[in-house]
Short mmCIF file of C-alpha atoms and ligand atoms in Angstrom, two decimals:
data_model
loop_
_atom_site.label_atom_id
_atom_site.label_comp_id
_atom_site.label_asym_id
_atom_site.label_seq_id
_atom_site.Cartn_x
_atom_site.Cartn_y
_atom_site.Cartn_z
CA MET A 1 1.70 -18.17 48.40
CA ILE A 2 0.95 -14.76 49.81
CA PRO A 3 1.49 -14.77 53.56
CA SER A 4 -1.81 -14.32 55.42
CA LEU A 5 -3.78 -13.25 52.37
CA ASP A 6 -7.43 -13.06 53.14
CA ALA A 7 -8.76 -14.70 49.99
CA SER A 8 -12.18 -13.22 50.54
CA LEU A 9 -10.69 -9.80 49.80
CA LEU A 10 -10.80 -10.36 46.10
CA ALA A 11 -13.49 -12.99 45.85
CA ALA A 12 -15.92 -10.42 44.52
CA SER A 13 -14.07 -10.30 41.21
CA PRO A 14 -15.33 -12.62 38.46
CA TRP A 15 -11.78 -12.76 37.04
CA TRP A 16 -9.88 -13.59 40.23
CA ARG A 17 -8.68 -17.18 39.82
CA PRO A 18 -4.95 -17.40 40.68
CA ASP A 19 -3.63 -20.67 42.01
CA PRO A 20 0.11 -21.06 42.59
CA GLY A 21 0.07 -24.72 41.54
CA THR A 22 -0.95 -23.97 37.95
CA HIS A 23 0.58 -22.94 34.68
CA LEU A 24 -1.10 -21.52 31.60
CA VAL A 25 -1.65 -23.66 28.53
CA ILE A 26 -2.31 -21.75 25.32
CA ARG A 27 -3.20 -23.36 22.00
CA GLY A 28 -2.35 -20.65 19.48
CA GLY A 29 -4.13 -19.64 16.32
CA ALA A 30 -7.60 -18.65 17.54
CA ARG A 31 -8.76 -15.22 16.38
CA LEU A 32 -9.77 -12.99 19.28
CA THR A 33 -13.16 -11.34 18.92
CA GLY A 34 -15.60 -9.63 21.24
CA THR A 35 -15.37 -7.28 24.19
CA TYR A 36 -12.34 -7.24 26.47
CA PRO A 37 -13.05 -5.08 29.55
CA ILE A 38 -9.99 -3.00 30.44
CA SER A 39 -9.57 -2.90 34.23
CA GLY A 40 -8.48 -0.06 36.46
CA ALA A 41 -4.75 0.62 36.22
CA LYS A 42 -2.60 -1.30 38.71
CA ASN A 43 -0.02 1.48 38.72
CA ALA A 44 -2.69 4.03 39.62
CA ALA A 45 -4.52 1.80 42.11
CA LEU A 46 -1.51 1.14 44.36
CA PRO A 47 -0.57 4.79 45.07
CA LEU A 48 -4.27 5.64 45.47
CA MET A 49 -4.60 2.98 48.16
CA VAL A 50 -1.57 4.45 49.94
CA ALA A 51 -3.09 7.95 49.69
CA ALA A 52 -5.86 6.79 52.03
CA LEU A 53 -3.21 6.60 54.80
CA LEU A 54 -3.01 10.40 54.81
CA SER A 55 -6.54 11.01 56.10
CA PRO A 56 -8.54 9.74 59.08
CA HIS A 57 -11.67 9.88 56.91
CA LEU A 58 -13.10 7.30 54.50
CA VAL A 59 -11.56 7.02 51.04
CA THR A 60 -13.53 4.95 48.53
CA LEU A 61 -11.84 3.70 45.37
CA HIS A 62 -13.94 2.36 42.52
CA ASN A 63 -12.68 0.35 39.54
CA LEU A 64 -9.78 -1.29 41.41
CA PRO A 65 -8.25 -4.18 39.46
CA ALA A 66 -8.31 -7.60 41.15
CA ASN A 67 -4.67 -8.59 41.07
CA LEU A 68 -2.05 -9.90 43.48
CA ASP A 69 -0.33 -6.53 43.98
CA VAL A 70 -3.60 -4.98 45.10
CA ALA A 71 -4.16 -7.93 47.47
CA VAL A 72 -0.66 -7.70 48.93
CA LEU A 73 -0.89 -3.94 49.46
CA ALA A 74 -4.32 -4.37 51.04
CA ASN A 75 -2.74 -6.82 53.50
CA LEU A 76 0.07 -4.39 54.28
CA LEU A 77 -2.37 -1.56 54.92
CA GLN A 78 -4.54 -3.77 57.11
CA ARG A 79 -1.52 -4.59 59.28
CA LEU A 80 -0.86 -0.88 59.71
CA GLY A 81 -4.37 -0.54 61.12
CA VAL A 82 -6.31 0.50 58.03
CA GLY A 83 -9.88 -0.82 57.95
CA LEU A 84 -10.93 -2.23 54.57
CA GLY A 85 -14.37 -2.80 53.10
CA TRP A 86 -14.65 -4.57 49.75
CA SER A 87 -17.51 -4.85 47.30
CA GLY A 88 -17.84 -5.12 43.56
CA GLY A 89 -18.32 -7.36 40.62
CA ARG A 90 -17.93 -7.22 36.88
CA ALA A 91 -17.50 -3.47 36.77
CA GLY A 92 -14.41 -3.65 39.01
CA LEU A 93 -13.81 -3.81 42.72
CA THR A 94 -14.69 -1.07 45.17
CA LEU A 95 -12.57 -0.64 48.26
CA THR A 96 -13.29 1.70 51.13
CA LEU A 97 -10.30 2.44 53.35
CA CYS A 98 -10.45 3.87 56.84
CA ALA A 99 -7.13 5.03 58.32
CA ASP A 100 -8.48 6.64 61.50
CA ARG A 101 -6.32 4.54 63.84
CA LEU A 102 -2.88 3.70 62.47
CA HIS A 103 -0.24 1.62 64.26
CA PRO A 104 3.08 2.74 62.77
CA ARG A 105 4.70 -0.60 63.41
CA ARG A 106 7.52 -2.20 61.50
CA ILE A 107 6.30 -3.47 58.14
CA GLU A 108 7.13 -7.12 57.43
CA GLY A 109 9.59 -8.10 54.73
CA ALA A 110 7.54 -10.97 53.34
CA LEU A 111 4.93 -8.61 51.92
CA VAL A 112 7.13 -5.61 51.10
CA GLY A 113 9.55 -7.91 49.30
CA ARG A 114 6.80 -8.73 46.81
CA MET A 115 6.20 -5.29 45.41
CA ARG A 116 8.06 -2.16 44.43
CA ALA A 117 5.16 0.15 45.19
CA SER A 118 5.49 -0.58 48.93
CA ILE A 119 8.17 2.15 48.96
CA LEU A 120 5.25 4.63 48.78
CA LEU A 121 4.44 3.69 52.38
CA LEU A 122 7.63 5.52 53.34
CA GLY A 123 6.43 8.99 52.35
CA ALA A 124 2.85 8.48 53.49
CA MET A 125 3.70 6.95 56.90
CA LEU A 126 6.37 9.57 57.59
CA ALA A 127 3.93 12.35 56.80
CA ARG A 128 1.05 10.92 58.81
CA CYS A 129 2.84 9.25 61.77
CA GLY A 130 6.29 10.90 61.84
CA GLU A 131 8.01 7.54 61.47
CA ALA A 132 8.28 4.57 59.14
CA SER A 133 10.26 1.35 59.18
CA LEU A 134 10.23 -1.02 56.24
CA PRO A 135 12.51 -3.38 54.35
CA MET A 136 13.89 -2.38 50.96
CA PRO A 137 11.10 -2.93 48.41
CA GLY A 138 10.88 -5.82 45.96
CA GLY A 139 9.07 -6.06 42.65
CA ASP A 140 10.20 -7.16 39.21
CA ALA A 141 13.86 -8.02 38.72
CA ILE A 142 14.32 -5.66 35.76
CA GLY A 143 17.21 -3.48 36.89
CA LEU A 144 18.81 -1.67 39.80
CA ARG A 145 15.67 0.28 40.73
CA GLY A 146 17.33 2.42 43.40
CA ILE A 147 15.42 4.46 45.96
CA ASP A 148 18.00 7.28 46.17
CA PHE A 149 15.63 9.90 44.67
CA HIS A 150 12.95 8.99 47.21
CA VAL A 151 15.40 9.19 50.12
CA ALA A 152 17.05 12.44 48.99
CA GLY A 153 13.67 14.16 48.48
CA LEU A 154 12.34 13.09 51.89
CA ARG A 155 15.60 14.16 53.58
CA ALA A 156 15.19 17.59 51.94
CA MET A 157 11.78 17.70 53.63
CA GLY A 158 13.37 17.14 57.05
CA ALA A 159 13.26 13.35 57.41
CA GLU A 160 16.08 11.46 59.12
CA ILE A 161 16.57 8.26 57.15
CA ASP A 162 18.90 5.41 57.98
CA LEU A 163 19.57 2.64 55.45
CA ALA A 164 21.26 -0.38 56.96
CA GLY A 165 20.88 -4.15 56.91
CA GLY A 166 18.29 -4.05 54.12
CA MET A 167 15.98 -1.84 56.20
CA ILE A 168 14.76 1.73 55.80
CA GLN A 169 14.31 3.47 59.18
CA ALA A 170 12.84 6.95 58.87
CA ARG A 171 11.79 9.58 61.40
CA ALA A 172 10.52 13.10 61.22
CA PRO A 173 10.29 14.03 64.90
CA ARG A 174 9.42 17.68 64.16
CA GLY A 175 7.22 16.78 61.18
CA LEU A 176 8.06 17.25 57.50
CA HIS A 177 8.44 20.66 55.89
CA GLY A 178 8.07 21.74 52.27
CA ALA A 179 11.14 21.78 50.01
CA GLU A 180 12.37 22.53 46.48
CA ILE A 181 13.25 19.17 44.94
CA LEU A 182 14.89 18.49 41.58
CA LEU A 183 14.61 14.85 40.51
CA PRO A 184 17.72 13.63 38.62
CA GLN A 185 15.37 11.55 36.41
CA PRO A 186 11.58 11.76 36.12
CA SER A 187 10.94 8.79 38.44
CA VAL A 188 7.29 7.75 38.70
CA GLY A 189 7.59 6.30 42.20
CA ALA A 190 9.69 9.16 43.60
CA THR A 191 7.25 11.76 42.22
CA GLN A 192 4.34 9.92 43.87
CA ASN A 193 6.17 9.37 47.17
CA LEU A 194 7.21 13.02 47.47
CA MET A 195 3.74 14.23 46.49
CA LEU A 196 2.17 12.04 49.19
CA ALA A 197 4.60 13.33 51.82
CA ALA A 198 4.32 16.97 50.71
CA VAL A 199 0.54 17.04 51.11
CA LEU A 200 0.84 16.83 54.92
CA ALA A 201 4.16 18.73 55.22
CA ARG A 202 4.35 22.30 56.58
CA GLY A 203 4.56 24.80 53.71
CA GLY A 204 4.90 24.41 49.97
CA THR A 205 6.88 21.84 47.97
CA VAL A 206 8.04 22.14 44.39
CA ILE A 207 9.01 18.97 42.48
CA ARG A 208 10.99 19.75 39.32
CA ASN A 209 11.57 17.21 36.56
CA ALA A 210 8.55 15.34 37.93
CA ALA A 211 7.37 12.27 36.02
CA ARG A 212 4.29 12.90 33.87
CA GLU A 213 2.79 9.41 33.69
CA PRO A 214 -1.04 9.66 33.79
CA GLU A 215 -1.12 7.60 37.00
CA ILE A 216 0.50 10.57 38.78
CA ALA A 217 -2.27 12.95 37.73
CA ASP A 218 -4.81 10.31 38.82
CA LEU A 219 -3.21 10.26 42.29
CA ALA A 220 -3.15 14.07 42.37
CA ARG A 221 -6.84 14.26 41.43
CA CYS A 222 -7.77 12.01 44.35
CA LEU A 223 -5.56 13.99 46.75
CA ILE A 224 -7.18 17.23 45.52
CA ALA A 225 -10.60 15.68 46.15
CA MET A 226 -9.34 14.96 49.70
CA GLY A 227 -8.54 18.66 50.11
CA ALA A 228 -4.88 18.86 49.03
CA GLY A 229 -3.56 21.84 47.06
CA ILE A 230 -1.66 20.51 44.03
CA THR A 231 -1.00 22.27 40.71
CA GLY A 232 0.98 21.46 37.57
CA LEU A 233 -0.74 18.16 36.79
CA ASP A 234 -0.02 18.40 33.07
CA GLY A 235 3.67 19.23 33.29
CA ASP A 236 6.98 18.33 34.89
CA LEU A 237 6.76 20.97 37.63
CA LEU A 238 4.44 20.01 40.44
CA THR A 239 3.64 22.31 43.32
CA VAL A 240 2.05 21.03 46.50
CA GLN A 241 0.68 23.37 49.14
CA GLY A 242 1.10 21.32 52.29
CA GLY A 243 -0.54 21.34 55.66
CA ALA A 244 -4.18 20.90 54.70
CA SER A 245 -6.20 18.63 56.99
CA LEU A 246 -7.55 16.09 54.57
CA THR A 247 -11.09 14.82 54.29
CA GLY A 248 -12.29 11.63 52.65
CA ALA A 249 -12.99 11.20 48.93
CA VAL A 250 -14.60 8.94 46.36
CA HIS A 251 -12.43 8.28 43.33
CA SER A 252 -12.56 5.99 40.32
CA VAL A 253 -9.23 4.47 39.20
CA MET A 254 -8.24 5.38 35.61
CA PRO A 255 -8.26 2.61 32.99
CA ASP A 256 -5.06 0.61 32.53
CA ARG A 257 -3.13 2.00 29.55
CA ILE A 258 -0.64 -0.90 29.65
CA GLU A 259 -3.40 -3.53 29.53
CA THR A 260 -4.92 -1.48 26.68
CA GLY A 261 -1.73 -1.48 24.59
CA THR A 262 -1.08 -5.16 25.33
CA LEU A 263 -4.57 -6.24 24.26
CA ALA A 264 -4.42 -4.09 21.12
CA CYS A 265 -1.32 -6.11 20.21
CA ALA A 266 -3.17 -9.35 21.02
CA ALA A 267 -5.95 -8.45 18.58
CA ALA A 268 -3.35 -7.73 15.89
CA VAL A 269 -1.26 -10.86 16.58
CA THR A 270 -4.30 -13.13 16.19
CA ASP A 271 -5.73 -11.12 13.26
CA GLY A 272 -8.90 -10.69 15.29
CA GLU A 273 -10.90 -7.69 16.43
CA LEU A 274 -11.35 -6.65 20.05
CA PHE A 275 -13.45 -3.94 21.59
CA LEU A 276 -11.29 -2.69 24.46
CA GLU A 277 -14.05 -1.46 26.71
CA HIS A 278 -13.18 1.60 28.89
CA ALA A 279 -9.81 2.08 27.09
CA ARG A 280 -8.74 5.67 26.39
CA ALA A 281 -6.51 6.42 23.41
CA GLU A 282 -5.00 9.62 24.84
CA LEU A 283 -3.44 7.65 27.71
CA LEU A 284 -1.21 5.75 25.28
CA GLY A 285 0.98 8.79 24.49
CA ALA A 286 3.59 7.84 21.89
CA GLY A 287 2.12 4.32 21.90
CA MET A 288 -0.72 5.43 19.63
CA PRO A 289 1.35 6.48 16.56
CA LEU A 290 3.82 3.67 17.15
CA LEU A 291 1.16 0.96 17.18
CA ALA A 292 -0.35 2.49 14.03
CA ALA A 293 3.07 2.40 12.30
CA ALA A 294 3.49 -1.26 13.32
CA GLY A 295 0.14 -2.21 11.76
CA VAL A 296 -2.29 -2.08 14.69
CA ALA A 297 -5.46 -0.23 13.71
CA LEU A 298 -7.11 1.54 16.66
CA GLU A 299 -10.45 3.27 16.39
CA GLU A 300 -11.96 5.35 19.18
CA THR A 301 -15.58 4.96 20.16
CA GLY A 302 -17.30 6.82 22.98
CA THR A 303 -16.72 3.98 25.44
CA GLY A 304 -13.47 2.36 24.37
CA LEU A 305 -11.20 1.41 21.47
CA VAL A 306 -11.63 -1.10 18.65
CA ALA A 307 -8.32 -2.84 17.89
CA ARG A 308 -7.47 -5.00 14.89
CA ARG A 309 -4.60 -5.74 12.51
CA ALA A 310 -4.32 -3.14 9.72
CA SER A 311 -4.89 -4.46 6.20
CA ALA A 312 -1.20 -3.98 5.31
CA GLY A 313 -0.30 -6.43 8.11
CA LEU A 314 2.31 -6.10 10.86
CA ILE A 315 5.40 -4.13 9.88
CA GLY A 316 8.81 -4.04 11.59
CA THR A 317 9.16 -0.74 13.50
CA ASP A 318 12.01 0.88 15.44
CA PHE A 319 11.34 2.49 18.80
CA ARG A 320 12.88 3.41 22.15
CA THR A 321 11.24 3.46 25.56
CA MET A 322 11.04 6.87 27.23
CA PRO A 323 9.30 8.51 30.21
CA TYR A 324 5.70 9.53 29.44
CA PRO A 325 4.52 10.77 26.98
CA GLY A 326 7.26 8.70 25.33
CA PHE A 327 6.74 5.02 24.59
CA ALA A 328 6.11 3.09 27.84
CA THR A 329 8.76 0.61 28.99
CA ASP A 330 5.88 -1.55 30.25
CA LEU A 331 4.74 -2.06 26.65
CA GLN A 332 8.19 -2.85 25.29
CA SER A 333 7.99 -6.64 25.77
CA PRO A 334 4.41 -7.14 24.45
CA VAL A 335 5.19 -5.04 21.37
CA MET A 336 8.39 -7.01 20.85
CA ALA A 337 6.38 -10.26 20.98
CA MET A 338 4.05 -8.84 18.33
CA LEU A 339 6.90 -7.62 16.09
CA ALA A 340 8.49 -11.09 16.24
CA THR A 341 6.12 -12.06 13.41
CA ALA A 342 6.04 -8.70 11.57
CA ARG A 343 7.30 -8.17 8.03
CA GLY A 344 10.86 -6.83 8.24
CA ALA A 345 13.12 -5.92 11.14
CA SER A 346 12.70 -3.80 14.28
CA ALA A 347 15.32 -2.13 16.50
CA ILE A 348 13.96 -1.82 20.05
CA THR A 349 15.95 0.25 22.54
CA GLU A 350 15.22 0.08 26.29
CA THR A 351 16.32 3.26 28.07
CA ILE A 352 14.51 2.99 31.43
CA PHE A 353 15.44 -0.38 32.96
CA GLU A 354 18.76 -2.06 32.22
CA GLN A 355 17.55 -5.69 32.55
CA ARG A 356 14.31 -5.51 30.68
CA PHE A 357 15.18 -7.96 27.91
CA ARG A 358 14.82 -11.12 29.99
CA HIS A 359 11.84 -12.18 27.86
CA VAL A 360 14.08 -12.39 24.77
CA ASP A 361 15.45 -15.87 25.59
CA GLU A 362 11.90 -17.12 26.16
CA LEU A 363 10.65 -15.63 22.87
CA ARG A 364 13.58 -17.36 21.16
CA LYS A 365 12.35 -20.71 22.50
CA LEU A 366 9.18 -20.05 20.49
CA GLY A 367 11.28 -19.46 17.35
CA ALA A 368 11.65 -15.67 17.44
CA ASP A 369 14.76 -14.28 15.73
CA ILE A 370 16.04 -11.69 18.23
CA THR A 371 19.57 -10.62 19.17
CA VAL A 372 20.49 -8.15 21.89
CA HIS A 373 23.38 -5.69 21.62
CA GLY A 374 23.64 -3.56 24.75
CA ARG A 375 20.34 -1.78 25.25
CA THR A 376 18.98 -2.56 21.77
CA ALA A 377 17.19 -5.73 20.68
CA TRP A 378 17.18 -6.48 16.96
CA VAL A 379 14.06 -8.35 15.93
CA ARG A 380 13.84 -9.98 12.50
CA GLY A 381 10.26 -11.00 11.84
CA VAL A 382 9.54 -14.70 11.19
CA THR A 383 6.38 -16.04 9.55
CA ARG A 384 5.07 -17.83 12.64
CA LEU A 385 6.20 -18.76 16.14
CA THR A 386 5.88 -22.34 17.40
CA GLY A 387 4.54 -23.29 20.83
CA ALA A 388 7.00 -24.32 23.57
CA ARG A 389 7.38 -24.39 27.37
CA VAL A 390 8.40 -20.92 28.57
CA THR A 391 8.75 -19.10 31.90
CA ALA A 392 7.77 -15.56 32.78
CA THR A 393 10.48 -13.66 34.62
CA ASP A 394 8.51 -10.48 35.29
CA LEU A 395 5.06 -9.03 34.96
CA ARG A 396 5.32 -7.51 31.49
CA ALA A 397 7.36 -10.45 30.19
CA ALA A 398 4.45 -12.68 31.24
CA ALA A 399 2.04 -10.64 29.12
CA ALA A 400 4.46 -10.75 26.17
CA LEU A 401 4.67 -14.54 26.36
CA VAL A 402 0.88 -14.84 26.46
CA LEU A 403 0.72 -12.77 23.24
CA ALA A 404 3.40 -14.88 21.62
CA GLY A 405 1.55 -18.06 22.59
CA LEU A 406 -1.75 -16.75 21.19
CA GLY A 407 -0.17 -16.29 17.77
CA ALA A 408 2.02 -19.41 17.79
CA ARG A 409 1.41 -22.72 16.03
CA GLY A 410 0.66 -25.46 18.59
CA GLU A 411 0.77 -25.40 22.35
CA THR A 412 2.61 -23.02 24.67
CA ALA A 413 2.90 -23.74 28.40
CA LEU A 414 3.68 -20.66 30.49
CA ASP A 415 5.23 -21.01 33.95
CA GLY A 416 5.69 -18.15 36.42
CA LEU A 417 1.99 -17.29 36.37
CA GLU A 418 2.30 -15.37 39.63
CA HIS A 419 3.91 -12.60 37.58
CA LEU A 420 0.87 -12.34 35.31
CA ASP A 421 -1.51 -12.39 38.26
CA ARG A 422 0.51 -9.73 40.09
CA GLY A 423 -0.46 -7.11 37.58
CA TYR A 424 -3.37 -8.21 35.40
CA ASP A 425 -6.95 -8.70 36.45
CA GLY A 426 -7.90 -12.11 35.01
CA MET A 427 -6.07 -11.79 31.70
CA ALA A 428 -6.37 -15.50 30.90
CA GLU A 429 -10.09 -15.59 31.75
CA LYS A 430 -10.88 -12.44 29.76
CA LEU A 431 -8.96 -13.79 26.76
CA ALA A 432 -10.85 -17.09 26.96
CA ALA A 433 -14.11 -15.12 26.92
CA CYS A 434 -12.88 -13.54 23.64
CA GLY A 435 -12.27 -16.92 21.99
CA ALA A 436 -8.69 -17.74 23.00
CA ASP A 437 -7.88 -21.39 23.68
CA ILE A 438 -6.22 -20.71 27.03
CA ARG A 439 -6.59 -22.42 30.39
CA ARG A 440 -4.93 -22.78 33.77
CA GLU A 441 -3.81 -26.35 34.41
CA ALA A 442 -2.18 -28.08 37.36
CA ARG A 443 1.57 -28.30 36.75
CA ALA A 444 2.68 -31.85 36.06
C1 LIG B 1 6.94 2.65 37.80
C2 LIG B 1 5.92 1.58 37.41
C3 LIG B 1 6.52 0.58 36.43
C4 LIG B 1 7.10 1.32 35.24
C5 LIG B 1 8.06 2.43 35.68
C6 LIG B 1 8.54 3.29 34.53
C7 LIG B 1 4.52 1.39 39.36
C8 LIG B 1 4.10 0.56 40.54
N1 LIG B 1 5.50 0.88 38.61
O1 LIG B 1 8.00 1.99 38.45
O2 LIG B 1 5.50 -0.31 36.00
O3 LIG B 1 7.84 0.39 34.45
O4 LIG B 1 7.38 3.30 36.61
O5 LIG B 1 7.47 3.81 33.81
O6 LIG B 1 3.95 2.42 39.08
N2 LIG B 1 15.49 5.31 39.77
C9 LIG B 1 16.62 5.54 40.50
N3 LIG B 1 16.49 5.98 41.80
C10 LIG B 1 15.27 6.20 42.37
C11 LIG B 1 14.10 5.96 41.60
C12 LIG B 1 14.23 5.52 40.30
O7 LIG B 1 17.73 5.37 40.02
O8 LIG B 1 15.22 6.59 43.54
C13 LIG B 1 15.61 4.84 38.36
C14 LIG B 1 15.11 3.40 38.16
O9 LIG B 1 16.13 2.47 38.48
C15 LIG B 1 14.75 3.41 36.70
C16 LIG B 1 14.23 4.83 36.47
O10 LIG B 1 14.74 5.61 37.55
O11 LIG B 1 15.89 3.20 35.91
C17 LIG B 1 12.72 4.96 36.42
O12 LIG B 1 12.16 4.34 37.55
P1 LIG B 1 10.76 4.80 38.17
O13 LIG B 1 10.10 5.75 37.24
O14 LIG B 1 11.02 5.24 39.56
O15 LIG B 1 9.95 3.44 38.17
P2 LIG B 1 9.04 2.85 39.31
O16 LIG B 1 8.32 3.95 40.00
O17 LIG B 1 9.82 1.87 40.11
#
């Protein structure tokens, strides 16, 4: 259960049906057809919600996805004094945030422990209030996921940060100042955190080796609409002219490229045809040619993408995950689930997170032939998977197991649904509307 979640927050969404006492039962084999509405991107929505902390004026976000991470972050913001107004329906949620009176109090562990993106509160609260105190962030158990880049960058901007007893205590008594920062790796979260802090800092900040994921440009566009000076949105060198007093803004969250790629695979696995409404091909980066090589046909229309299995069928394909525009680590597990029944073998190398093969044992329970050697998984395609009881260990693993279940013979029961609901806006309900035999059932 989420501590103190105001359920009415997300009640406006037609897809919002999570219940911790349930698991997902999927009877495989149904062809998916129809329109699958792609929601706003979770990984864009969370930093955009945090951006509202930087201004005392109203920030309105359209097209927010209704998922648990959004609900948890909304609760965190509310406890910091942010006023929230929700509305919306089928076209996505709208949230208006008002951070005119913040209380920079200690942020509770129960909520922060649930999500990695809570680390973004560090940069934003430091910049706005001159102090921040929060527990080390949680999120998926997929690797070490340090915060050293975040801490080093904020220290370069004048913050005093103490890490002890699982807590992050940060102060900037004289305010933050601009700095030249070189990220050791293009970290998505560190780039966002430092950008948020730099917007209110005195003077200019340069972030070199910045991550280039499209969610970062989406955050920058909203900050620019709020009055921030940011350039370099298309590259790995971001410059932020700090010190502007920010206004409010109205911003629409970009479509979810990970949900897009995952559902394209679902259409191919079931040999169906889905119209992925609102999806944008250019956001997939290296995912586009890779999916084509693996046998997923994608066709752009003015308002989305049509996805189906190519006539040659699914074909084993080698790939490695890389920072954007390379192939997204968040699509590694769904694509692996799809390639489990492709013709031939695939070598899949994970370079971003060291523990991101935890779905392999679960896919094996369904009959997949996969072996892991170090950071590479070798997948030998089998004709068909067979339903079984499996457990999701993280968000993207949950999506992979749903895909596997959709293509499998017989019934798959998926436990660990909270992972799916953390990051996807009603995936089970949207799939059912496209013909999947999938339902939430009370756990026996
Ligand atoms: C974000 C996404 C996540 C995605 C990941 C990579 C959100 C909410 N989450 O996570 O879905 O899988 O990008 O595309 O947007 N690292 C450090 N020290 C740091 C920061 C990162 O060592 O201070 C390492 C991480 O352990 C990892 C790599 O850098 O190996 C990339 O992590 P990062 O890009 O920061 O991922 P997140 O922002 O956590």
